[in-house]
Each structure stands twice: as C-alpha cells, then as structure tokens.
N, CA and C atoms as an extended XYZ file, in Angstrom:
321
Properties=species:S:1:pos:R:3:atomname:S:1:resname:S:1:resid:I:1 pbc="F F F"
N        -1.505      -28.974      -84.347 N   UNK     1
C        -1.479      -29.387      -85.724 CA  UNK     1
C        -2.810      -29.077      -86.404 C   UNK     1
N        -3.713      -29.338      -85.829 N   UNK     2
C        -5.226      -29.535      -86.350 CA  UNK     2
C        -5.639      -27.856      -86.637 C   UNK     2
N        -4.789      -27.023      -85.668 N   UNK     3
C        -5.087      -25.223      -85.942 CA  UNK     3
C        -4.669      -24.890      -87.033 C   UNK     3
N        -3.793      -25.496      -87.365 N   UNK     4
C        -3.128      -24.299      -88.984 CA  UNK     4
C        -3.140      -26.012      -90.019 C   UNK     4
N        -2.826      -27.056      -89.798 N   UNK     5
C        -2.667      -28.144      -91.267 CA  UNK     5
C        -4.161      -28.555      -91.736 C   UNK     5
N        -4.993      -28.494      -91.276 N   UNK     6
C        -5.951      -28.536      -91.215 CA  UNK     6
C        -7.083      -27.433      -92.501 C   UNK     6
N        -6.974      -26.561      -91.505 N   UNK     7
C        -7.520      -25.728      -92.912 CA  UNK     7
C        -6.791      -25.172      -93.517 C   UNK     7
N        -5.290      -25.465      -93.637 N   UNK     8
C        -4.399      -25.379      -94.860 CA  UNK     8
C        -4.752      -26.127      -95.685 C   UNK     8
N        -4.515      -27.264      -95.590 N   UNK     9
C        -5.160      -28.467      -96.329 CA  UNK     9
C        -6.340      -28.201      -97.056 C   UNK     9
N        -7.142      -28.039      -96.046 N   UNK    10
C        -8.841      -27.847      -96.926 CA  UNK    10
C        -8.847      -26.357      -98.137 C   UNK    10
N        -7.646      -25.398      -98.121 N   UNK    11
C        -7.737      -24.423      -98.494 CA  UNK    11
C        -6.924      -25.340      -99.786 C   UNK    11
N        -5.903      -26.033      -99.806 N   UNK    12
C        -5.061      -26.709     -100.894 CA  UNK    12
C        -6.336      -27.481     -101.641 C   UNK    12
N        -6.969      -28.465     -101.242 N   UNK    13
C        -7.544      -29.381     -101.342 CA  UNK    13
C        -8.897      -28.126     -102.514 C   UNK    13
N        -9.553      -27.471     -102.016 N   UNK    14
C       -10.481      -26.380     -102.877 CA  UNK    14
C        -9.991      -26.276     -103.814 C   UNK    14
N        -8.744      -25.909     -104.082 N   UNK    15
C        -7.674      -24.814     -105.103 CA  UNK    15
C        -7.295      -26.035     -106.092 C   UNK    15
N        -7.147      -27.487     -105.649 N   UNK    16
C        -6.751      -28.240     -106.172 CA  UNK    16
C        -8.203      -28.944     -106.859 C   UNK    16
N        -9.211      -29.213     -106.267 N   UNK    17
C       -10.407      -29.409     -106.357 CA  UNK    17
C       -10.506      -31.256     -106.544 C   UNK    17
N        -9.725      -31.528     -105.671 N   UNK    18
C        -9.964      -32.769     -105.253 CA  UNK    18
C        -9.351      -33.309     -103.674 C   UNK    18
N        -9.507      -34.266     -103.663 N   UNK    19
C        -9.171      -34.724     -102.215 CA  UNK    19
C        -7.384      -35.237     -101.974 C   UNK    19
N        -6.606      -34.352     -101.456 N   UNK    20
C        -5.082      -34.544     -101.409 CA  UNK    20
C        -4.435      -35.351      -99.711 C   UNK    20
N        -3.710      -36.174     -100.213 N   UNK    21
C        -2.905      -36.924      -99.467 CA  UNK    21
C        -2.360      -36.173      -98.549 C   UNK    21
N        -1.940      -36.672      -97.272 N   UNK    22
C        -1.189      -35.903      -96.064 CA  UNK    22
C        -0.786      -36.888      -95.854 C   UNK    22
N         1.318      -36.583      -95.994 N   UNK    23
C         2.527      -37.242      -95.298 CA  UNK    23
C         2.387      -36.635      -93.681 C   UNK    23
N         3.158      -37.443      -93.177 N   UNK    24
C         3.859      -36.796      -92.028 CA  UNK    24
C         4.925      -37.239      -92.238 C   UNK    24
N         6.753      -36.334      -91.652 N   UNK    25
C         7.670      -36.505      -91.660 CA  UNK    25
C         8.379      -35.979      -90.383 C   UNK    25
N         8.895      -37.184      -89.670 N   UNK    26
C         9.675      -36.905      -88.521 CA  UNK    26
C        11.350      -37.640      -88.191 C   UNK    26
N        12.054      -36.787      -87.689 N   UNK    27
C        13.077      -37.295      -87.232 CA  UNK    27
C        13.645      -37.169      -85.738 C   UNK    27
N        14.481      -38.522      -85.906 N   UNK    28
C        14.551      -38.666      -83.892 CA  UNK    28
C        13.500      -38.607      -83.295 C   UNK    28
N        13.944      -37.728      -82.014 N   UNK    29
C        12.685      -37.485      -81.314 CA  UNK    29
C        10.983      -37.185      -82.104 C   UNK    29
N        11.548      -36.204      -82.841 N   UNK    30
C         9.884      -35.593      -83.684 CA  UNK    30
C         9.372      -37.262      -84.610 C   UNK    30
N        10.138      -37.926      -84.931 N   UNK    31
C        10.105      -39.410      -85.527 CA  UNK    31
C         9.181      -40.416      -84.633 C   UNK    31
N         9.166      -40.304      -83.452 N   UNK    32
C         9.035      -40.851      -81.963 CA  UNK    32
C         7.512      -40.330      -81.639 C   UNK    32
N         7.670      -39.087      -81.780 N   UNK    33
C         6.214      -38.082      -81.279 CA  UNK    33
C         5.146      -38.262      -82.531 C   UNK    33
N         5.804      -38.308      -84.268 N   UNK    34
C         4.818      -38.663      -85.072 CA  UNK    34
C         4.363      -40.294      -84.801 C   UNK    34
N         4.732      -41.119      -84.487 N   UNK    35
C         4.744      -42.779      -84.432 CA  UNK    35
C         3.394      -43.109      -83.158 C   UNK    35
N         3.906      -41.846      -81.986 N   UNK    36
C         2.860      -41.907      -81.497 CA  UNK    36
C         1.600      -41.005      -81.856 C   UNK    36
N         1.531      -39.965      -82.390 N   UNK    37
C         0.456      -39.832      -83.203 CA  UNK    37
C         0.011      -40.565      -84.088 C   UNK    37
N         0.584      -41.173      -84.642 N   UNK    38
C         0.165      -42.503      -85.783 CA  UNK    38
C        -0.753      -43.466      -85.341 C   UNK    38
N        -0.133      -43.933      -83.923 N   UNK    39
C        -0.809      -44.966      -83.192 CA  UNK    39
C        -2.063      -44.699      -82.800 C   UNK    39
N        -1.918      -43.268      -82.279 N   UNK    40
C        -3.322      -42.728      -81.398 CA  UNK    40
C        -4.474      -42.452      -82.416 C   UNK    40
N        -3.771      -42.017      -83.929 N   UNK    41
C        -5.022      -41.346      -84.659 CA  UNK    41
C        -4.796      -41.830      -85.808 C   UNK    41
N        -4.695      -42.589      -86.158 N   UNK    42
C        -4.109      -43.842      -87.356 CA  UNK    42
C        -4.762      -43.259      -88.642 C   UNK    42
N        -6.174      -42.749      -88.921 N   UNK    43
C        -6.136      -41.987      -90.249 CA  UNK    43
C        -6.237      -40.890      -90.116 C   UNK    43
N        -5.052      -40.279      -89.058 N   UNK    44
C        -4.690      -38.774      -89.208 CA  UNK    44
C        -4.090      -38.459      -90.547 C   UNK    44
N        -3.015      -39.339      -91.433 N   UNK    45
C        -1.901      -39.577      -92.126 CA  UNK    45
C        -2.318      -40.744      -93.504 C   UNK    45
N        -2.163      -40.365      -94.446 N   UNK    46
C        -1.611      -41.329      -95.624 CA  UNK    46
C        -0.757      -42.015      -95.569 C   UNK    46
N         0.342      -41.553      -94.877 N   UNK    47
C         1.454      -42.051      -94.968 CA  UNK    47
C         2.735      -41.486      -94.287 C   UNK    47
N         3.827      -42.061      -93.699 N   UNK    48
C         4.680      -40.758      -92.878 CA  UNK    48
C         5.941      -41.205      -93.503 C   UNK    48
N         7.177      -40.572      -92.658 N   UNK    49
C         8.150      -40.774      -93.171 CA  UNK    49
C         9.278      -40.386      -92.154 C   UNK    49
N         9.885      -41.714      -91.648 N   UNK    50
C        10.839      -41.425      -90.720 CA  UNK    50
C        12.217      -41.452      -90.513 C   UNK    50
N        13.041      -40.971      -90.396 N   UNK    51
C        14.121      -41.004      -90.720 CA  UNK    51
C        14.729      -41.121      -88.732 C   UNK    51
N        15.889      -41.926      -88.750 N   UNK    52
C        16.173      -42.431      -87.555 CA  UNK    52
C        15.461      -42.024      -86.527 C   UNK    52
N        14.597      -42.702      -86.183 N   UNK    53
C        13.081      -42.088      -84.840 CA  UNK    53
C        13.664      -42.900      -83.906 C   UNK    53
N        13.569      -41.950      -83.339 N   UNK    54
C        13.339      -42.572      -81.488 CA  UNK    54
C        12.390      -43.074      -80.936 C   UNK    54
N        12.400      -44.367      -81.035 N   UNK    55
C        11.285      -44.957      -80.498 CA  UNK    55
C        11.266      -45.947      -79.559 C   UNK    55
N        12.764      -46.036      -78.798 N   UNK    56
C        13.130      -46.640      -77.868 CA  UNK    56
C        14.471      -45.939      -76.819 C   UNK    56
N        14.316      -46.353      -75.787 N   UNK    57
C        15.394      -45.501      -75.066 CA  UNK    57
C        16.081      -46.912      -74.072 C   UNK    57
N        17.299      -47.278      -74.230 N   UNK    58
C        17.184      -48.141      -73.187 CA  UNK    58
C        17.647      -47.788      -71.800 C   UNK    58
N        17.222      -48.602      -70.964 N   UNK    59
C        16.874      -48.234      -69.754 CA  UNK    59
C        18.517      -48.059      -68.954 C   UNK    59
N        19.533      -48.369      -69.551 N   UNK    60
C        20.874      -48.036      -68.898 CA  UNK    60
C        20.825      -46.656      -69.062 C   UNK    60
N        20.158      -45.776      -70.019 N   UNK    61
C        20.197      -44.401      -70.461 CA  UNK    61
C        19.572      -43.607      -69.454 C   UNK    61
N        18.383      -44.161      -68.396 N   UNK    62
C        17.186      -43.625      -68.230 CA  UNK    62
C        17.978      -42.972      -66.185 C   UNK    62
N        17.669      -42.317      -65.998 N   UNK    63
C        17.692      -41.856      -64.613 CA  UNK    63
C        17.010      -42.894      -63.917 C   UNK    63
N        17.733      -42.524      -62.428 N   UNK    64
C        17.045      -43.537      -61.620 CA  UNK    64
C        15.893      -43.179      -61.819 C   UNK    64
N        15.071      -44.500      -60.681 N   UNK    65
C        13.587      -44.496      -60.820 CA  UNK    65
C        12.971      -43.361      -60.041 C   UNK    65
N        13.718      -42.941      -58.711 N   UNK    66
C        13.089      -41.843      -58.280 CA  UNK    66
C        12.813      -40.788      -59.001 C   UNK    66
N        13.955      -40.525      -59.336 N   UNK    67
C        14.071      -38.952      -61.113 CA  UNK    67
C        12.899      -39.290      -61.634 C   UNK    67
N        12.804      -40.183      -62.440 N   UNK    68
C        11.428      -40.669      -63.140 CA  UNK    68
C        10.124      -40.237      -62.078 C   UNK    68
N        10.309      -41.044      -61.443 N   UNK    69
C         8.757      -40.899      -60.358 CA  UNK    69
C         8.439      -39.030      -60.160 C   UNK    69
N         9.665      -38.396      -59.903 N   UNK    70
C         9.520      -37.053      -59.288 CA  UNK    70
C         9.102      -36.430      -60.547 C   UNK    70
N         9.480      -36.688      -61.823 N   UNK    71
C         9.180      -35.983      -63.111 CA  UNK    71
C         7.771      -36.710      -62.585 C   UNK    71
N         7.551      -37.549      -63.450 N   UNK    72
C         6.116      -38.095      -63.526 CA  UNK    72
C         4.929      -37.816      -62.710 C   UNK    72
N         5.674      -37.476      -61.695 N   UNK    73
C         4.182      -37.453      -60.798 CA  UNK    73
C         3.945      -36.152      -60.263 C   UNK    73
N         5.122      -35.441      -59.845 N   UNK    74
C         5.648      -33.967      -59.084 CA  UNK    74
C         5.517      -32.857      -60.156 C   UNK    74
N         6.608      -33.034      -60.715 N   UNK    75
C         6.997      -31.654      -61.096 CA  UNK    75
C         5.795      -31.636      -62.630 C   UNK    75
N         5.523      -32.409      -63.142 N   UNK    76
C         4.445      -32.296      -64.052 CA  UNK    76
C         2.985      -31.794      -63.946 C   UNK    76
N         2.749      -32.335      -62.507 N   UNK    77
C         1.422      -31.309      -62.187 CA  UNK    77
C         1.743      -30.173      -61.565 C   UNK    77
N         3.267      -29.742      -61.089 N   UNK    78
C         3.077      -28.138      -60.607 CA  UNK    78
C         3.857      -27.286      -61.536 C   UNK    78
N         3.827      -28.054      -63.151 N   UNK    79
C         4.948      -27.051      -63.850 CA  UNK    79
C         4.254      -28.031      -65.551 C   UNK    79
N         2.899      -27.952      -65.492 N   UNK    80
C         2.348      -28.138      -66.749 CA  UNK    80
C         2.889      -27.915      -68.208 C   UNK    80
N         3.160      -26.517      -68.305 N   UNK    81
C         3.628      -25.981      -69.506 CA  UNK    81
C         5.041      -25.010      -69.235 C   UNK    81
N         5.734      -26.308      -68.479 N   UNK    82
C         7.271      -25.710      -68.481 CA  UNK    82
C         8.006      -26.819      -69.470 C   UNK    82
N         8.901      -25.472      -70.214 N   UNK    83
C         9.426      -26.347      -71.523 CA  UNK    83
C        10.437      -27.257      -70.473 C   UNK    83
N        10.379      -28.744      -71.793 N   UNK    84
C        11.240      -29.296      -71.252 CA  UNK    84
C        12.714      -29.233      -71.900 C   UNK    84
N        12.811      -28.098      -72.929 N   UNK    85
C        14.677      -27.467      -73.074 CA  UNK    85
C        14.667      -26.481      -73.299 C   UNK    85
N        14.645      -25.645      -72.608 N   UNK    86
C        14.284      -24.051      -72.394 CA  UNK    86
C        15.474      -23.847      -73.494 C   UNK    86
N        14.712      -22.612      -74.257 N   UNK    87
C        15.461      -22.418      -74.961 CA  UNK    87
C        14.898      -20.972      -75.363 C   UNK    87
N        15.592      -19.708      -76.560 N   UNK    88
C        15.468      -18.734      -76.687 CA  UNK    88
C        13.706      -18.999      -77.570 C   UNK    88
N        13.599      -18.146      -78.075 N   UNK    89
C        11.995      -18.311      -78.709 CA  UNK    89
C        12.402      -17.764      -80.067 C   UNK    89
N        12.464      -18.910      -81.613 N   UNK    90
C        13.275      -18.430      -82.191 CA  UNK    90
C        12.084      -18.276      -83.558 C   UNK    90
N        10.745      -18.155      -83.259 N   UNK    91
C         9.708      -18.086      -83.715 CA  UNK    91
C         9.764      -16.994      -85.028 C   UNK    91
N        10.042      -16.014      -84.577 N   UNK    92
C        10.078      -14.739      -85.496 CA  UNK    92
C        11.316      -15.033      -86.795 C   UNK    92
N        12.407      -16.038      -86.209 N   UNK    93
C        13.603      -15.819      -87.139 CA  UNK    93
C        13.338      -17.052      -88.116 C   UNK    93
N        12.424      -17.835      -87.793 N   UNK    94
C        11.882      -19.147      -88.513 CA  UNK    94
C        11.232      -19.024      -89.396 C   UNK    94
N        10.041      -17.854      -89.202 N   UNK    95
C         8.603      -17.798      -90.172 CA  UNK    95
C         8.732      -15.999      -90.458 C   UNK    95
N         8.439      -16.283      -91.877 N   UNK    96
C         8.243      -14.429      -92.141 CA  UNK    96
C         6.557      -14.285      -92.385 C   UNK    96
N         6.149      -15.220      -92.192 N   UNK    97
C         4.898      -14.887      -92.225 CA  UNK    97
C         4.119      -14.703      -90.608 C   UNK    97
N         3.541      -13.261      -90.322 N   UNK    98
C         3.169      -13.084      -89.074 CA  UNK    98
C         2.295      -13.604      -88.489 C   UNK    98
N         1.196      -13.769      -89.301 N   UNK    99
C        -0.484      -14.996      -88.998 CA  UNK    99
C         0.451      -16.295      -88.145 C   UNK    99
N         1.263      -17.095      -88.954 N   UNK   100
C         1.978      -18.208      -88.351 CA  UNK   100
C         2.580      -17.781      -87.361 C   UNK   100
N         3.468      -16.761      -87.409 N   UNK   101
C         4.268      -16.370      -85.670 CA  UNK   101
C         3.283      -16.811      -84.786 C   UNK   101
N         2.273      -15.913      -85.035 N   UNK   102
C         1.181      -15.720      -83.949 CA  UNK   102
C         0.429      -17.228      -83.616 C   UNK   102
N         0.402      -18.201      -84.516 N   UNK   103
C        -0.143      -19.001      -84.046 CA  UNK   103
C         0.698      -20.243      -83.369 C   UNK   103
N         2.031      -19.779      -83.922 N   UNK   104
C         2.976      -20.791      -83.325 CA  UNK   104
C         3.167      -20.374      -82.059 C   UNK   104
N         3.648      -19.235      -81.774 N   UNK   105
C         3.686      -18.396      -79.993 CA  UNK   105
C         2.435      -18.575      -79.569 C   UNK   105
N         0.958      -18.915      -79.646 N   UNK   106
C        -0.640      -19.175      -79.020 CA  UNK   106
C        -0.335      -20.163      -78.354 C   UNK   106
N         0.542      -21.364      -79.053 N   UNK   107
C         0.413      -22.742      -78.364 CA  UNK   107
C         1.569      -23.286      -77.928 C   UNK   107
C-alpha cells in the first residue's frame, strides 16, 4: 500500500495544495484485512468503509485443529509466498496502466 497510495497521495495532495483525507474501503474478507490494518496503524486512515467484513469465523466452520496447527506452523514457513487461492494472474486485464502492472506483479 505504502509503494504506490502513498506518493499518489502526496502527488494529489501538491496539485490540490492542501492536506487531503484518506478512506479505506473493504469488503468481506478485504473488510477483515482493512479492520486489521486499522487496528495495527490506526492513523493510517480518516476514515474506512465496510461493507459486510469478515471479522469473525465461527469455529464449527474452522478445520480441525491439526489442519490449523499444520497451516500455522508447517506449511507457512516452507511455502512463505505461496498464494493462498491460486489463481490465473489477471494483472494486465485489470490495469491499462503499465507503471501499476509492474508494481502490482513486484509484490
């Protein structure tokens, strides 16, 4: 976030020539992942905006505890940056701007 909203912002913020507000907006899961950014960095944000967030799972939902333990402890340190829903890479068909491809495929 901090690579591209960041000095987007500061580039808006010049052009505008004063100091501008930053929403965040998440849903479900992404609702869940902003809430905990909220928590961790509390004046990351002005203000957010959530629309049905996930911010609870109950535990009839959850795999046994071993599943859990083997994610948590196993397969996370020998598979760091393996997606967790593999999916096609749909980067190019999202953004026509190439600077952004490139920085969205970096990370």
């Amino acid at each position: 976030m901090d690579n591209w909203v960041q000095p987007q912002r500061q580039k808006w913020m010049e052009a505008a020539g004063r100091e501008l507000k930053m929403f965040g907006q998440g849903e479900s899961m992404g609702g869940g992942v902003l809430t905990t950014i909220c928590l961790k960095h509390p004046k990351k944000f002005n203000g957010i905006v959530l629309g049905c967030p996930m911010l609870y799972i109950s535990p009839k939902l959850l795999p046994p505890m071993w599943v859990q333990l083997i994610f948590k402890h196993v397969l996370v340190r020998l598979l760091p940056e393996w997606p967790i829903a593999p999916t096609k890479n749909i980067v190019s068909l999202a953004f026509t701007d190439k600077a952004m491809c490139e920085i969205l495929r970096s990370n």
